[in-house]
XYZ file of C-alpha atoms in Angstrom:
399
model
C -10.816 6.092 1.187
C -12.685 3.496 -0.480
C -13.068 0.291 1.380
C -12.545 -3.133 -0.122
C -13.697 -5.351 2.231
C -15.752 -4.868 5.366
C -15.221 -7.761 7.995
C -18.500 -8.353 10.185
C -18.547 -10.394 13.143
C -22.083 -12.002 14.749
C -22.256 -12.664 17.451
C -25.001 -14.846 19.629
C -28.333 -13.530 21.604
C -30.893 -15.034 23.291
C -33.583 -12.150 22.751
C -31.860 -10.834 19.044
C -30.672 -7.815 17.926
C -33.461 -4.871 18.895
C -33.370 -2.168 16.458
C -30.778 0.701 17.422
C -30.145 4.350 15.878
C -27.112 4.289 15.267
C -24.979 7.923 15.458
C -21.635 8.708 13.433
C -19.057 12.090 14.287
C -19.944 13.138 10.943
C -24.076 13.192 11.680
C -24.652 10.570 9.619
C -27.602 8.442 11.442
C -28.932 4.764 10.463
C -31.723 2.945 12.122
C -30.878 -1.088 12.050
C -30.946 -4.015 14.126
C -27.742 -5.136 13.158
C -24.710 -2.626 13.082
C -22.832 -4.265 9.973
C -25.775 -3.430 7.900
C -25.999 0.606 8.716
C -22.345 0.278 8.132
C -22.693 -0.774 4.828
C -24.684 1.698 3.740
C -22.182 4.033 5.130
C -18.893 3.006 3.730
C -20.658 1.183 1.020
C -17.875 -1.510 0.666
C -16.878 -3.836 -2.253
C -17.631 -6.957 -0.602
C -18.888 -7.936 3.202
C -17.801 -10.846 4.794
C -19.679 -11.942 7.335
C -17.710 -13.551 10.479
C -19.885 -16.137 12.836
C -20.160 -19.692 14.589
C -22.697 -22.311 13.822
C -25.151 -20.971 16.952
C -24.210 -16.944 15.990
C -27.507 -14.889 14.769
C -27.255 -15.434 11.098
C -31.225 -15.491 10.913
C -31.092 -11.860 12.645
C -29.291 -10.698 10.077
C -31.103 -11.842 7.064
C -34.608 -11.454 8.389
C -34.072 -8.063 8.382
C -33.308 -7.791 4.706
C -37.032 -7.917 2.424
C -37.807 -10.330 -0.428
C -36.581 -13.006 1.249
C -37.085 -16.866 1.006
C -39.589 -17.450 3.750
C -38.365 -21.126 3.676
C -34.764 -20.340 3.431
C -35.054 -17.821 6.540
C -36.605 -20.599 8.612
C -34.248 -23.290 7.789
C -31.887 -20.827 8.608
C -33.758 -19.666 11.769
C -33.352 -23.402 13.073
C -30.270 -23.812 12.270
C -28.795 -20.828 13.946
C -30.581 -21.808 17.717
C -29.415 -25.490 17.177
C -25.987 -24.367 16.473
C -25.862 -26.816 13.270
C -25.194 -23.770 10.266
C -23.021 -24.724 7.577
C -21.269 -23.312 4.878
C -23.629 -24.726 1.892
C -26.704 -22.813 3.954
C -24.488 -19.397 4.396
C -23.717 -19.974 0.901
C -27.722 -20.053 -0.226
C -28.109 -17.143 2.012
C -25.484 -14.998 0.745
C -26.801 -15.175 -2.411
C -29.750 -14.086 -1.620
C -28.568 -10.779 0.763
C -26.136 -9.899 -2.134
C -29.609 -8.746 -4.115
C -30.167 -6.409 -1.486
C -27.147 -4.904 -0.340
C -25.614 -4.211 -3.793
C -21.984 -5.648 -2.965
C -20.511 -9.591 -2.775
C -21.153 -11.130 0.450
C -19.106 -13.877 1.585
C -20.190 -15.141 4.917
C -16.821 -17.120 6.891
C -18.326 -20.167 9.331
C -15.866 -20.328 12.526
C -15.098 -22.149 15.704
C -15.639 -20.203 18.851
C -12.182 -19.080 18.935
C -11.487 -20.819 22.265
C -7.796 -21.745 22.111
C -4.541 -21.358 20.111
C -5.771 -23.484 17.400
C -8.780 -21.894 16.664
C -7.611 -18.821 16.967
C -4.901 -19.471 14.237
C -7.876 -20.733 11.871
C -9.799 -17.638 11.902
C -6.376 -15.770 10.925
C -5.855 -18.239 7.999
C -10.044 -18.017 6.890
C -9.770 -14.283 6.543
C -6.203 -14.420 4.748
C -8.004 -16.621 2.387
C -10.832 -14.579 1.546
C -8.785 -11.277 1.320
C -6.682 -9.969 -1.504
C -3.427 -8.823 -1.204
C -3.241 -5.047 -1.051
C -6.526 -4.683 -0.019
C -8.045 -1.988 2.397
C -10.463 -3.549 5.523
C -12.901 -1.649 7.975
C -13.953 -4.199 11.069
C -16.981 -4.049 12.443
C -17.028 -5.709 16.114
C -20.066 -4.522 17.631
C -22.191 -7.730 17.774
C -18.873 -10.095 18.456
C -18.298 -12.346 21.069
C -16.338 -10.337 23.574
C -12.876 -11.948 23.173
C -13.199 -11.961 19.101
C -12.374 -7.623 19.112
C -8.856 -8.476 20.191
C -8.041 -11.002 17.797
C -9.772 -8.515 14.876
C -6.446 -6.244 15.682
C -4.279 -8.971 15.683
C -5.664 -10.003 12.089
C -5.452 -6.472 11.387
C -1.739 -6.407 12.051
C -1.053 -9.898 10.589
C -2.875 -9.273 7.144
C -1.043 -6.175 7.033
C 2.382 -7.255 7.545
C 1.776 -10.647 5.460
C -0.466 -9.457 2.732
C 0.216 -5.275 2.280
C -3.547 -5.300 3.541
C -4.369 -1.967 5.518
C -7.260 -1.707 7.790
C -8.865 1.419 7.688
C -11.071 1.731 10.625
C -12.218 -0.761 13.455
C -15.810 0.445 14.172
C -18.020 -0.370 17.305
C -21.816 0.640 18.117
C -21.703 1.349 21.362
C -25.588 0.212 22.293
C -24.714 0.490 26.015
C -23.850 3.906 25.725
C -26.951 5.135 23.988
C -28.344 8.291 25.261
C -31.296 8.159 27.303
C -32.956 11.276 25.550
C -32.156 11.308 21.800
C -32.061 7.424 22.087
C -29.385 7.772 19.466
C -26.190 5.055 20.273
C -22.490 6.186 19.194
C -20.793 4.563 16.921
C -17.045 4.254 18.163
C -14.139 4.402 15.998
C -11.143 1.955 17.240
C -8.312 4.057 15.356
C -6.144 5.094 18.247
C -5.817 1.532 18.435
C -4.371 1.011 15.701
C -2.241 4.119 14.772
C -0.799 2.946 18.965
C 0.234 -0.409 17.239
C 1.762 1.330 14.409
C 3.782 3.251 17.122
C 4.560 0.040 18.882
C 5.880 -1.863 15.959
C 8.291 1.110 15.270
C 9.385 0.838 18.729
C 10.155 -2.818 18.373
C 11.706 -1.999 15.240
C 13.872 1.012 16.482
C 14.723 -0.953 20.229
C 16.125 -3.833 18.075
C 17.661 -1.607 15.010
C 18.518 1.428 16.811
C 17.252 3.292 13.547
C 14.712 6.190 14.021
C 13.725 6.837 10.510
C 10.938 4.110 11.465
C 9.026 7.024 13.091
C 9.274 9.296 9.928
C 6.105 8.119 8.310
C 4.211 8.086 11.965
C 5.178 11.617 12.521
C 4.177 12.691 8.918
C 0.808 11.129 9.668
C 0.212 13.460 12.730
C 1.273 16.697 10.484
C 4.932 17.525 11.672
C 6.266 16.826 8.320
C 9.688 19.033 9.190
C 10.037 16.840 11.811
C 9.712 13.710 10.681
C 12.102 15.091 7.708
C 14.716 16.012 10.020
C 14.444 12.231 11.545
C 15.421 11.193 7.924
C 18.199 13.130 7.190
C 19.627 12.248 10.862
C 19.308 8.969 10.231
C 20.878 8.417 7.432
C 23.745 10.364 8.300
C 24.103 7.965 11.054
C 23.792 5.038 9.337
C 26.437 5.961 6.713
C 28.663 6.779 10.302
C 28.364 10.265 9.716
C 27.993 11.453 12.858
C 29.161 15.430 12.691
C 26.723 15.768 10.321
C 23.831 14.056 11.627
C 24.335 16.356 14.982
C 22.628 19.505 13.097
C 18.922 18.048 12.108
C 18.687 15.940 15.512
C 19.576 19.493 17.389
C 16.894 20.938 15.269
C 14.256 18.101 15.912
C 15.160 18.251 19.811
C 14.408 21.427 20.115
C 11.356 21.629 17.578
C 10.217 18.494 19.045
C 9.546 20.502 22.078
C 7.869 22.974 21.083
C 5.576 21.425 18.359
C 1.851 21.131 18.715
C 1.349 17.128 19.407
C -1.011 14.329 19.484
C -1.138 12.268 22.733
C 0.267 9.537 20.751
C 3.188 11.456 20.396
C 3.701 12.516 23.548
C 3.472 9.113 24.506
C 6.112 7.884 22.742
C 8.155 10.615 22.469
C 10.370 10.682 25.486
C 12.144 7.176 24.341
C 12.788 8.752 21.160
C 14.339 12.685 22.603
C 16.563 9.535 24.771
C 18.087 7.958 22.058
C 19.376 11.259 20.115
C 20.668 13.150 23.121
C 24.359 12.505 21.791
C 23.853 14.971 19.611
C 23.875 17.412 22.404
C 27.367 16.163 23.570
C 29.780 18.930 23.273
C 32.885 17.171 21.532
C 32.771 14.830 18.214
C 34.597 12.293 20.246
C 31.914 12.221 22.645
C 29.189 12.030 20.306
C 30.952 9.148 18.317
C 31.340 7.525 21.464
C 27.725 7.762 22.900
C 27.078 6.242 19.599
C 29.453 3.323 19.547
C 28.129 2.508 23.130
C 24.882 2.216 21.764
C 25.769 0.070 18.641
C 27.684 -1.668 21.151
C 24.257 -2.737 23.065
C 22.359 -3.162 20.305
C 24.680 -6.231 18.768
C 25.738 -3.880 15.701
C 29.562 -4.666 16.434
C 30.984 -3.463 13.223
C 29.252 -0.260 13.847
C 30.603 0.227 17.756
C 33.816 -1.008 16.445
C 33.935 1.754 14.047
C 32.364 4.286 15.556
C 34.728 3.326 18.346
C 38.221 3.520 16.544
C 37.075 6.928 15.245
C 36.270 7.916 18.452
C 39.815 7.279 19.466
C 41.091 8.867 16.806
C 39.272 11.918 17.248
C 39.912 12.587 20.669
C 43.900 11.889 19.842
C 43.552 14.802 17.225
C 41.440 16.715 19.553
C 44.791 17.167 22.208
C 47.349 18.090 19.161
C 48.272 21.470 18.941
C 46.774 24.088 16.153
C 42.758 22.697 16.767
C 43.581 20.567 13.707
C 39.832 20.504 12.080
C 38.981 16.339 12.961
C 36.627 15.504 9.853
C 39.565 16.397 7.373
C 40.484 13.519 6.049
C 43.955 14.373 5.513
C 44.234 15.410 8.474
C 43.203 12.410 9.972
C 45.639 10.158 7.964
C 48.290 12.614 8.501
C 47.912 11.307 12.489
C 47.519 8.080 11.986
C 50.690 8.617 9.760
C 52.329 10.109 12.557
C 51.306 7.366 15.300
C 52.543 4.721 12.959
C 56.281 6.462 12.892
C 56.083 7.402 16.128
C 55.706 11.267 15.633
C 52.850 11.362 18.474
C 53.689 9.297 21.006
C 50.828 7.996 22.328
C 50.091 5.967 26.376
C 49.511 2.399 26.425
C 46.166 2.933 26.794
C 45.786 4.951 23.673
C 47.426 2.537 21.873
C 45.508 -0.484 23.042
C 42.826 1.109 22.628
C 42.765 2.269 18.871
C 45.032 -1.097 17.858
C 42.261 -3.297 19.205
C 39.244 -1.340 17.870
C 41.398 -0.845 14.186
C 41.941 -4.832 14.405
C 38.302 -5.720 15.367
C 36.698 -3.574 12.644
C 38.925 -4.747 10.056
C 37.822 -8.432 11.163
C 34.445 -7.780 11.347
C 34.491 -5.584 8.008
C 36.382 -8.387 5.815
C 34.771 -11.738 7.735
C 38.439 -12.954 7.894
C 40.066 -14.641 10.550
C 42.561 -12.147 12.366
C 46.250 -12.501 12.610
C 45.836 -10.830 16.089
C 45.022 -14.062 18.810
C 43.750 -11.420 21.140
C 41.122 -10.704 18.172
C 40.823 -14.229 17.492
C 39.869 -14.918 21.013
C 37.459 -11.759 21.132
C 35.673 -13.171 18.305
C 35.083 -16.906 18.922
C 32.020 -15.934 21.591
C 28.868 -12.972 21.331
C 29.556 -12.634 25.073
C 33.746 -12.285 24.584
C 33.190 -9.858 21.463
C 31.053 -7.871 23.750
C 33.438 -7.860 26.580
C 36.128 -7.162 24.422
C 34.678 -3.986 23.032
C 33.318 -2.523 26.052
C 36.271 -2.547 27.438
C 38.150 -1.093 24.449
C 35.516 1.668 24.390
C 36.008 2.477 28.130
C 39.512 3.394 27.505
C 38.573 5.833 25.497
C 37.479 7.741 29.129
C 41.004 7.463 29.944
C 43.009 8.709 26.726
């Protein structure tokens, strides 16, 4: 994929950068004192900006380009050990490395990072020298130690801000060079990343309760059926189709098992096998109950208060005589028709139970204030419009 913008940070040594062989999975080799250059030449990006304090080794990194200002390189060379660079000299500079690199160079003067505030700045430098859209590759090899970690969270911000993706976070591992070939790996960060990816859908799904988030993150490891059967379940689910969203989570369950997966996956997977096992309850009622409870805890009321009268309604179908079929719709009114004149008699917990679910939906459903004062009183606190449904939704144990 071609790269837009590679982000380079310096970082500061005493002795300099000593020249390094630097070794990529592919076999690709490149022999530089500075890692962001070899990369370069590698990805061969649009534009590099270059990420450093006043004291960081800029003069490391020009010197090693040729045809350059001998005066410019030692005002430089000053500047960098007194820790007094400034943007006009980057500026100078730039120009001047642009000539040899064949790409726009925009070199980004920072603070050392040290607190909240500066931390914040560096986020807000790099969202203003980055297009929307945009795909990044971050080098962090010569970085100040702490400087990697905020790279991914500028990673994650720019891409949930700005659409900006970040293709790779790469690292030249000198300390790991080998002894004989003298040739040092060069590290890519990715499982980082794709691990975020798999945490944000987390968040996402803990607060939503909606799996298709993990669609596109199973697509991306190969199980397309899989992450196609996530789909369909979910939105059968969210359109309170429950029946039919039982068939593709029973298929994912028990291809899930069986597929060929990434660590990441496996990882991750057992919250996700938790959160569809109603589909392996045996009964309709059960399932749409499982489900309610869920909704329930997850602050989706209108959902567990659906989910919840149907539930009810289900299992009161489920104990007439002839197996009436329970997603037949006229069947269904036919026995609410019947509970309204009395035809099926129902306990007082059966009717308590599927008057105050009915008469909670409806509320929630409409936004209007209920004639019912036990709704009323249900719905004037979070905490009593929780209590209020759980309990509703435990009497379906006893109907």
């Amino acid at each position: 994929m071609a790269i837009d913008s590679l982000i380079s940070f310096l970082g500061k040594s005493v002795t300099g950068y000593r020249n390094a062989t630097y070794h990529f999975d592919d076999g690709y080799q490149v022999s530089v004192p500075y890692f962001g250059l070899g990369l370069v030449q590698k990805i061969k990006p649009k534009r590099l900006i270059l990420v450093g304090t006043p004291s960081s080794m800029w003069d490391v990194f020009f010197a090693d380009q040729n045809n350059q200002d001998d005066a410019l390189l030692s005002e430089l060379f000053e500047a960098s050990h007194s820790g007094t660079v400034d943007e006009n000299l980057l500026s100078k500079c730039s120009d001047v490395l642009e000539e040899q690199l064949g790409c726009e160079v925009v070199s980004i003067l920072i603070e050392f990072s040290k607190d909240e505030r500066e931390q914040v700045a560096l986020l807000a430098k790099l969202s203003e020298v980055i297009a929307d859209n945009e795909t990044l590759a971050i080098d962090v090899t010569h970085s100040f130690r702490h400087l990697p970690m905020l790279a991914m969270v500028a990673s994650r911000f720019l891409e949930k801000t700005r659409n900006i993706s970040t293709e790779s976070i790469y690292y030249g591992a000198l300390e790991m060079t080998d002894p004989i070939t003298k040739l040092t790996p060069v590290i890519e960060l990715n499982g980082l990343l794709k691990m975020l990816d798999w945490v944000d859908a987390l968040a996402s799904f803990e607060k939503s309760g909606d799996f298709s988030d993990f669609t596109s993150l199973y697509e991306r490891e190969g199980l397309n059926q899989l992450a196609g059967l996530l789909e369909q379940a979910s939105f059968y689910e969210r359109t309170n189709q429950i029946a039919q969203a039982r068939k593709p989570l029973q298929a994912f369950l028990a291809q899930e098992a069986n597929a060929s997966q990434s660590p990441i996956i496996d990882l991750f997977s057992p919250g996700i096998r938790k959160r569809v096992e109603w589909a392996q309850e045996a009964k309709i009622s059960e399932r749409q109950s499982s489900v309610a409870m869920y909704y329930l805890d997850k602050g989706d009321y209108l959902r567990a208060a659906t989910l919840g009268y149907e539930a009810v309604l289900t299992k009161i179908i489920q104990q007439q005589p002839g197996n009436s079929d329970v997603q037949n719709y006229s069947v269904r009114e036919k026995i609410k028709n019947q509970i309204r004149d009395k035809s099926i008699v129902l306990s007082p917990e059966e009717l308590a139970s599927l008057k105050n679910l009915s008469n909670t939906r409806n509320a929630l459903a409409h936004g209007s204030r209920s004639t019912d004062g036990t709704i009323q009183k249900a719905m004037s606190t979070e905490k009593e419009l929780r209590d209020f449904l759980a309990e509703a939704l435990a009497q379906l144990n006893k109907i």
